[in-house]
Coordinates of C-alpha atoms in Angstrom, one line a residue:
M409 CA 174.9 64.6 174.8
H410 CA 171.4 65.7 174.8
T411 CA 169.9 65.2 178.8
T412 CA 166.4 64.9 178.6
H413 CA 164.5 68.2 179.1
I414 CA 161.3 69.9 181.3
P415 CA 159.1 71.5 178.4
V416 CA 159.2 75.2 178.6
T417 CA 156.0 76.0 175.2
R418 CA 152.5 75.6 175.6
S419 CA 151.1 72.6 172.7
L420 CA 147.5 73.4 172.0
F421 CA 145.9 70.9 174.8
D422 CA 148.6 72.2 176.9
D423 CA 146.4 72.0 180.4
D424 CA 145.8 70.5 183.4
C425 CA 142.8 68.6 182.5
Y426 CA 145.0 65.8 180.3
T427 CA 147.8 64.6 180.7
Y428 CA 150.9 63.9 177.9
E429 CA 149.3 60.8 176.3
K430 CA 146.0 61.9 176.2
K431 CA 147.4 65.3 174.3
L432 CA 149.1 63.1 171.9
R433 CA 145.7 60.6 170.9
E434 CA 144.0 63.5 170.4
S435 CA 146.3 64.7 168.1
F436 CA 145.9 61.7 166.2
E437 CA 142.9 61.0 166.4
A438 CA 142.9 64.5 164.7
W439 CA 145.0 63.7 162.3
V440 CA 142.6 61.2 160.9
R441 CA 139.5 63.3 161.3
S442 CA 141.3 65.7 159.3
R443 CA 141.7 63.4 156.2
K444 CA 138.0 62.2 156.3
G445 CA 136.6 62.4 153.3
N446 CA 139.3 63.8 151.4
R447 CA 139.3 62.6 148.0
S448 CA 142.3 64.3 147.1
G449 CA 145.3 63.5 144.5
D450 CA 147.3 64.0 146.8
R451 CA 147.9 60.4 149.1
S452 CA 149.0 62.2 151.8
Q453 CA 145.8 64.8 152.3
R454 CA 143.4 61.9 151.4
E455 CA 141.0 60.1 153.1
L456 CA 142.8 56.8 155.2
R457 CA 142.8 53.2 154.6
E458 CA 142.2 51.2 157.3
E459 CA 145.0 49.1 157.1
S460 CA 146.7 52.5 156.7
M461 CA 145.1 54.2 159.8
V462 CA 145.8 50.6 162.5
V463 CA 149.8 50.9 161.2
Y464 CA 150.3 54.6 161.5
R465 CA 148.3 54.1 164.8
E466 CA 150.7 51.3 166.4
M467 CA 153.3 53.7 165.1
W468 CA 151.6 56.5 167.2
D469 CA 151.6 54.6 170.3
A470 CA 155.3 53.9 170.1
F471 CA 156.0 57.3 169.9
T472 CA 153.4 58.1 172.2
A473 CA 154.7 56.9 174.9
F474 CA 158.1 58.3 174.3
C475 CA 157.0 60.7 174.9
A476 CA 154.8 60.5 177.8
Q477 CA 157.5 59.4 179.0
R478 CA 159.5 62.4 178.6
Q479 CA 157.0 64.9 179.5
L480 CA 156.9 66.1 175.3
G481 CA 154.6 68.0 173.9
L482 CA 154.9 67.9 169.8
Q483 CA 155.8 70.9 170.1
D484 CA 158.7 71.0 172.5
I485 CA 160.0 68.8 170.6
L486 CA 163.9 69.1 169.6
P487 CA 165.6 66.6 166.5
E488 CA 167.9 65.2 169.2
D489 CA 164.8 63.8 171.2
L490 CA 163.5 62.2 166.7
D491 CA 166.6 60.7 166.9
S492 CA 166.7 59.5 170.4
F493 CA 163.4 58.0 168.9
L494 CA 164.3 57.3 165.9
M495 CA 167.8 54.8 167.4
S496 CA 165.1 53.0 170.4
R497 CA 162.5 51.9 167.3
G498 CA 166.2 50.8 165.7
T499 CA 165.7 53.1 162.8
G500 CA 168.6 55.1 163.3
H501 CA 171.8 55.9 161.8
D502 CA 173.7 55.0 163.5
S503 CA 177.0 53.5 162.8
T504 CA 178.5 52.5 166.5
R505 CA 175.6 50.7 167.3
P506 CA 173.9 47.5 165.8
L507 CA 169.8 47.8 165.2
V508 CA 167.7 46.5 167.8
R509 CA 165.0 45.1 166.1
T510 CA 161.9 45.6 168.1
K511 CA 157.7 45.0 167.4
G512 CA 156.5 46.5 164.3
D513 CA 157.0 47.6 160.5
E514 CA 160.9 46.1 159.1
L515 CA 163.2 48.7 160.3
S516 CA 165.0 50.9 158.1
L517 CA 165.6 54.1 156.8
R518 CA 162.4 54.4 154.7
Y519 CA 160.4 52.9 158.0
A520 CA 162.4 56.1 159.6
R521 CA 161.1 58.3 156.8
R522 CA 158.2 57.7 157.0
Y523 CA 157.9 57.7 160.3
L524 CA 159.5 61.4 159.9
F525 CA 156.7 62.4 157.9
L526 CA 154.0 60.9 160.3
I527 CA 155.0 63.0 163.0
D528 CA 155.5 66.6 161.0
R529 CA 152.2 66.2 159.4
I530 CA 150.6 65.7 162.6
T531 CA 152.5 68.2 164.7
C532 CA 151.9 71.0 161.5
L533 CA 147.6 70.3 161.5
Q534 CA 147.4 70.8 165.0
A535 CA 150.1 74.5 165.0
R536 CA 148.5 75.0 162.3
V537 CA 144.2 74.4 164.7
A538 CA 146.8 76.8 167.4
G539 CA 147.1 80.1 164.9
I540 CA 151.2 79.5 166.2
E541 CA 154.6 78.4 163.8
A542 CA 154.8 74.9 163.4
N543 CA 158.1 72.8 164.9
R544 CA 160.4 72.2 162.6
A545 CA 162.0 69.0 164.7
A546 CA 161.6 66.6 162.3
Q547 CA 161.3 68.7 159.1
K548 CA 164.7 68.7 160.0
L549 CA 165.7 65.7 160.2
L550 CA 164.0 65.1 156.6
E551 CA 166.4 67.6 155.6
R552 CA 169.7 64.8 156.8
P553 CA 171.0 63.0 153.2
E554 CA 170.2 59.5 154.9
Y555 CA 166.2 60.3 155.1
R556 CA 165.0 62.7 152.3
Y557 CA 167.1 60.6 149.3
A558 CA 165.9 56.7 151.3
N559 CA 163.5 56.2 148.9
A560 CA 165.5 56.8 145.8
E561 CA 166.1 54.6 142.9
D562 CA 169.7 54.0 144.3
K563 CA 168.7 53.4 147.5
N564 CA 166.3 50.1 146.7
P565 CA 168.4 47.6 147.2
I566 CA 168.1 44.1 145.1
P567 CA 165.1 42.4 146.7
E568 CA 166.4 40.1 149.7
Y569 CA 165.1 36.1 148.0
L570 CA 165.1 33.2 150.3
T571 CA 167.1 30.0 148.0
T572 CA 165.8 26.7 146.9
A573 CA 167.4 25.4 149.6
Q574 CA 165.8 27.4 152.0
V575 CA 162.1 27.4 150.8
K576 CA 162.1 23.2 150.6
R577 CA 163.0 24.2 153.9
L578 CA 160.6 26.7 154.9
I579 CA 158.0 24.7 153.6
A580 CA 158.8 21.1 155.5
H581 CA 158.3 23.7 158.2
V582 CA 155.5 24.7 157.8
T583 CA 153.5 21.7 156.5
Q584 CA 154.1 20.1 160.0
I585 CA 150.9 19.4 161.8
Y586 CA 152.9 18.7 165.1
D587 CA 155.3 20.1 167.1
N588 CA 158.1 18.5 166.3
A589 CA 158.6 15.5 162.9
D590 CA 158.8 12.9 165.4
G591 CA 155.5 13.6 165.7
G592 CA 154.9 14.8 168.7
A593 CA 151.3 16.8 170.2
P594 CA 149.6 18.6 167.6
I595 CA 150.8 22.4 166.6
S596 CA 147.4 25.4 168.6
W597 CA 145.3 26.3 165.9
K598 CA 147.2 29.8 166.4
E599 CA 150.6 28.4 165.3
A600 CA 148.5 26.3 162.6
R601 CA 147.0 30.1 160.9
N602 CA 150.3 30.8 161.5
R603 CA 152.4 28.5 159.9
S604 CA 149.4 28.9 157.2
A605 CA 149.8 32.3 156.5
V606 CA 153.8 31.8 156.5
A607 CA 152.8 29.4 153.3
M608 CA 150.5 32.0 151.8
M609 CA 153.3 34.3 151.5
L610 CA 155.5 32.0 150.2
G611 CA 153.4 29.9 147.9
A612 CA 150.5 32.4 146.9
G613 CA 153.0 35.8 146.3
L614 CA 150.7 37.7 149.2
S615 CA 152.1 40.5 151.7
P616 CA 151.6 40.4 155.6
G617 CA 148.3 43.0 155.0
D618 CA 146.5 40.4 152.2
V619 CA 147.0 38.2 155.2
R620 CA 145.3 39.6 156.9
A621 CA 142.7 40.8 154.6
V622 CA 141.7 37.5 153.3
D623 CA 138.1 36.3 153.8
V624 CA 137.0 32.6 153.3
S625 CA 135.4 33.4 151.0
G626 CA 138.2 34.5 148.5
I627 CA 139.6 30.8 147.9
V628 CA 138.9 28.7 145.0
V629 CA 138.9 25.2 145.3
D630 CA 136.5 24.5 141.7
G631 CA 138.1 24.2 138.5
G632 CA 141.8 22.8 140.2
R633 CA 143.6 20.5 138.8
K634 CA 143.6 18.4 142.6
A635 CA 139.4 18.3 143.6
G636 CA 138.8 20.1 146.9
L637 CA 141.8 21.5 146.4
P638 CA 141.8 25.5 147.2
W639 CA 143.5 26.4 143.9
K640 CA 142.8 30.8 144.0
I641 CA 142.4 33.0 146.5
H642 CA 140.1 36.6 145.4
V643 CA 142.6 39.5 148.0
P644 CA 140.8 42.9 148.0
G645 CA 141.9 46.2 147.1
N646 CA 143.6 48.3 149.6
G647 CA 143.8 51.4 147.1
N648 CA 147.2 51.3 146.2
S649 CA 146.9 47.8 144.3
P650 CA 143.3 46.9 143.1
P651 CA 140.6 43.5 143.5
R652 CA 142.8 40.4 142.3
D653 CA 142.8 36.6 142.1
T654 CA 145.9 35.2 142.8
P655 CA 147.4 31.7 142.2
I656 CA 148.0 29.1 144.9
A657 CA 150.9 26.6 145.0
E658 CA 149.6 23.4 145.4
W659 CA 151.8 22.4 148.4
A660 CA 150.4 25.5 150.3
G661 CA 146.9 24.3 148.2
R662 CA 146.8 21.8 151.4
Q663 CA 148.8 23.5 153.3
L664 CA 145.3 26.0 153.0
A665 CA 142.8 23.1 153.5
F666 CA 144.6 21.9 156.1
W667 CA 144.0 25.3 157.9
L668 CA 140.7 25.6 156.8
S669 CA 139.3 22.2 158.9
V670 CA 141.6 23.3 162.0
R671 CA 139.0 26.6 161.7
G672 CA 135.6 24.3 160.8
Q673 CA 136.9 22.4 164.2
Q674 CA 137.5 25.5 166.7
K675 CA 134.4 27.2 164.8
I676 CA 135.9 30.1 164.4
Q677 CA 133.2 33.1 164.3
G678 CA 133.7 35.7 161.3
D679 CA 134.5 35.7 157.2
R680 CA 138.2 36.5 158.1
L681 CA 140.5 34.0 156.9
F682 CA 142.9 34.9 159.2
P683 CA 142.0 35.8 162.2
S684 CA 143.5 37.2 165.5
S685 CA 141.2 35.6 167.6
S686 CA 138.8 32.2 167.5
S687 CA 136.0 35.1 167.7
G688 CA 137.3 36.6 164.2
T689 CA 138.7 40.1 165.5
A690 CA 140.8 40.9 162.8
W691 CA 144.6 39.9 162.9
S692 CA 146.8 43.2 164.2
H693 CA 150.1 45.5 161.8
T694 CA 152.1 44.1 165.0
G695 CA 150.4 40.7 165.6
C696 CA 151.2 39.0 162.2
F697 CA 154.6 40.5 162.0
E698 CA 156.2 38.8 165.2
S699 CA 153.7 35.8 164.9
C700 CA 155.3 35.2 161.2
K701 CA 158.1 36.2 162.8
A702 CA 158.4 33.2 164.9
V703 CA 157.6 30.9 161.9
L704 CA 160.6 31.8 159.9
Q705 CA 162.8 31.9 162.9
A706 CA 161.0 28.2 164.2
A707 CA 162.5 27.2 160.6
G708 CA 165.6 27.9 160.4
L709 CA 166.0 31.2 159.0
G710 CA 166.1 33.7 161.7
D711 CA 169.4 35.4 160.4
A712 CA 167.6 36.0 156.2
T713 CA 167.5 39.6 157.1
G714 CA 164.6 40.3 153.9
G715 CA 161.6 40.0 156.9
L716 CA 159.2 38.9 155.6
F717 CA 158.3 40.6 152.4
M718 CA 160.8 37.9 151.0
L719 CA 158.4 35.8 151.1
R720 CA 156.4 38.0 148.2
H721 CA 159.7 38.3 146.1
S722 CA 160.4 34.3 146.2
F723 CA 157.0 34.0 144.4
A724 CA 157.8 36.4 142.3
L725 CA 160.8 35.3 140.9
R726 CA 160.2 32.4 140.5
Q727 CA 156.8 32.4 139.0
L728 CA 159.3 34.1 136.6
S729 CA 161.7 32.0 136.3
K730 CA 158.8 29.4 135.4
G731 CA 157.7 31.4 132.0
K732 CA 155.1 34.2 133.4
T733 CA 155.5 37.6 131.8
E734 CA 156.0 40.6 134.3
V735 CA 152.9 41.9 133.7
E736 CA 151.3 38.3 135.2
V737 CA 153.4 38.2 138.2
A738 CA 152.6 41.9 139.2
R739 CA 148.8 41.2 138.7
Y740 CA 149.7 38.6 141.0
L741 CA 151.3 41.2 143.1
G742 CA 148.6 44.3 143.0
L743 CA 151.0 46.0 141.5
T744 CA 149.6 48.7 139.2
D745 CA 152.6 49.9 137.5
V746 CA 154.9 46.8 136.3
N747 CA 158.6 48.8 136.1
S748 CA 158.0 47.9 139.5
M749 CA 158.9 44.2 137.7
R750 CA 162.3 45.6 137.2
R751 CA 164.0 45.1 140.8
Y752 CA 163.4 41.2 139.9
R753 CA 165.4 41.9 136.9
G754 CA 169.1 40.3 136.0
I755 CA 167.9 37.8 139.4
L756 CA 168.4 33.8 137.9
V757 CA 167.3 31.6 140.7
S758 CA 165.7 28.2 140.1
P759 CA 161.9 27.7 138.5
A760 CA 162.0 25.2 142.2
D761 CA 158.8 23.1 141.5
V762 CA 157.7 24.2 145.0
V763 CA 156.8 27.3 144.3

């Protein structure tokens, strides 16, 4: 069994002026700066989008806390340390213990692979600047089959999605404006936000990142079938997908209209449709994830294994079932490669007018 050890080598920032935490944070910021202005065709080298930077910084913060507690610099890390870290995040490969779900992204081997790539890139940059040989701990783990082939086509399972009964149950929950069906106290503005965000994932196919990026100005009301009801939303591009207009299911449009009224009553500032605070600050990756997962749990879907993206998959499947083409649905989802729609072939679901 691997035990905590005292580092015996010195990293780039190893001096008495910095704590381990400060050194690790500076390593991350140096990596971000190294990519600034880079328009390389290699996605792993080009400048980071703000959305990606926020996610990577949250990931790195967790890794920083782990290393600082053990007084580990990047040059000191062993493969066993990374195994321990991934296991603590619920991403490790250990058949003897269940995965532990913690704050952050969906926990999977693919997410673990993403973590290892991040650690490896920052470690290599630090070593290159210092003129020393890079620590290969992360690379060694990436050579393991479970991580090396985590993105392989045969590792891409059939997407999780909601049944028609689950869809109806979730819609019934998110459209309640009181704490319970018997007419309890009105829900708080943040709960209204959370439920409306989930409504847009299920009723418009938005991803969590889309939910956090859309502005109030992107809501389209004019020209719809129901006067005064939002029926379409403009989603800005994010580097991986182009800007797009996505239709909103009628029930989700009503929920969105309710949220807009709450937003106005609370005098929420800024242009973000779903902000973190009344001052209009951006909703964090972790904050959005945790808040929306709580909505699913409150609706009785806590055992569903597909995470938030099963809402998006449910939207796509029902659009296809209602006769929309793969090209149309791919456009709704912001997918530039229509071949991504292959995952939905062979899955038959009810058209369910509710989505």
